Amino acid sequence: MRTEIIPSILEQTKEKFLERYSAVSTAAKTVQLDVLDNSFVPFMDFCDPDFINGLHPTLNFEIHFMINEVRRALDSWQFPWVKKIIFHYETVSEAPALIQEILACGKEAAMAINPETHPDAIWDLLPILSCVQVMTVHPGQNASPFLPATLVHIKQIRGRSKKIDIEVDGGIDPQTAPLCHAAGANIFVVGSYLGNNEIEERLQLLKQSVS
């Protein structure tokens, strides 16, 4: 199964977004953009889809919705550079219908689960998901501490499916990435460890840690 390192973007201002976007653009093919609106988590960030489209992105974007009204926001992100939509299990009551809506838009459908959510809540959804994202921190802020207990969730999901992508997000660095990889994760979302300097060198260290 392929392994992939994906830089994340979680910035509060347009200026900081542009700085981060510029830094990761030269080092990665795919980035994950966090979308926060002070509903699901008590934080906001800069995530204007029309502004980003005006940059004519050559990167592939994953959109990680950390919001309650995913359906309402979905139409705003129907751009070719958006390849995957990630929403939280904890924010929806009709997950199968939302997954079908995402697939109908030509996007990959992925579901994130918080550290407190047991994976058995999503077993019935695995056949229609391309990816499960395990939050290895409490979501919403950069530099939150890695939660080792979430390794059990990764193992349980991999035990259920050998084919599905398991993405991990939060506190990922050369020490924690191998733990997640050994548990069954194959996609690693990385934020604060990369910073905006020496990104290519740090990405290489991460790749080596899970090879």
mmCIF file of N, CA and C in Angstrom, residues 5 16 20 77 88 96 104 107 116-117 128 138 140 142 150 154 182 209:
data_model
loop_
_atom_site.group_PDB
_atom_site.id
_atom_site.type_symbol
_atom_site.label_atom_id
_atom_site.label_comp_id
_atom_site.label_asym_id
_atom_site.label_seq_id
_atom_site.Cartn_x
_atom_site.Cartn_y
_atom_site.Cartn_z
ATOM 1 N N ILE A 5 2.982 11.608 2.427
ATOM 2 C CA ILE A 5 3.088 12.678 3.423
ATOM 3 C C ILE A 5 2.398 13.903 2.843
ATOM 4 N N LYS A 16 -0.828 34.925 6.349
ATOM 5 C CA LYS A 16 -0.212 33.686 6.836
ATOM 6 C C LYS A 16 -0.550 32.508 5.923
ATOM 7 N N ARG A 20 2.219 30.174 3.998
ATOM 8 C CA ARG A 20 2.230 28.716 4.107
ATOM 9 C C ARG A 20 2.035 28.057 2.745
ATOM 10 N N TRP A 77 -16.953 24.527 -2.675
ATOM 11 C CA TRP A 77 -15.647 23.911 -2.905
ATOM 12 C C TRP A 77 -15.640 23.010 -4.135
ATOM 13 N N HIS A 88 -16.322 15.146 9.496
ATOM 14 C CA HIS A 88 -16.256 14.444 10.772
ATOM 15 C C HIS A 88 -17.519 13.635 11.039
ATOM 16 N N PRO A 96 -24.294 8.344 5.260
ATOM 17 C CA PRO A 96 -24.335 7.721 3.930
ATOM 18 C C PRO A 96 -24.812 8.675 2.834
ATOM 19 N N ALA A 104 -20.940 12.062 -5.835
ATOM 20 C CA ALA A 104 -21.634 12.585 -7.014
ATOM 21 C C ALA A 104 -20.958 13.839 -7.557
ATOM 22 N N LYS A 107 -15.655 13.793 -6.158
ATOM 23 C CA LYS A 107 -14.591 13.896 -5.159
ATOM 24 C C LYS A 107 -14.473 12.587 -4.378
ATOM 25 N N GLU A 116 -12.095 10.574 20.772
ATOM 26 C CA GLU A 116 -13.090 9.989 21.673
ATOM 27 C C GLU A 116 -14.072 9.053 20.964
ATOM 28 N N THR A 117 -14.067 9.058 19.641
ATOM 29 C CA THR A 117 -15.012 8.240 18.872
ATOM 30 C C THR A 117 -14.426 6.863 18.595
ATOM 31 N N ILE A 128 -18.118 2.374 1.469
ATOM 32 C CA ILE A 128 -18.372 3.510 0.576
ATOM 33 C C ILE A 128 -17.413 4.674 0.826
ATOM 34 N N HIS A 138 -6.584 16.304 19.715
ATOM 35 C CA HIS A 138 -7.869 16.986 19.782
ATOM 36 C C HIS A 138 -7.843 18.089 18.727
ATOM 37 N N GLY A 140 -8.325 21.246 15.946
ATOM 38 C CA GLY A 140 -8.620 22.668 15.916
ATOM 39 C C GLY A 140 -7.435 23.590 16.004
ATOM 40 N N ASN A 142 -2.912 24.043 15.715
ATOM 41 C CA ASN A 142 -1.603 23.490 15.422
ATOM 42 C C ASN A 142 -0.863 23.181 16.716
ATOM 43 N N THR A 150 -4.759 6.754 20.380
ATOM 44 C CA THR A 150 -5.402 6.667 19.067
ATOM 45 C C THR A 150 -4.768 5.596 18.182
ATOM 46 N N ILE A 154 -6.333 3.081 14.958
ATOM 47 C CA ILE A 154 -5.727 2.779 13.660
ATOM 48 C C ILE A 154 -5.662 1.270 13.448
ATOM 49 N N ALA A 182 3.193 1.612 11.807
ATOM 50 C CA ALA A 182 3.183 0.240 12.319
ATOM 51 C C ALA A 182 1.776 -0.206 12.696
ATOM 52 N N SER A 209 11.202 7.842 7.813
ATOM 53 C CA SER A 209 10.724 7.254 9.071
ATOM 54 C C SER A 209 9.617 6.223 8.864
#
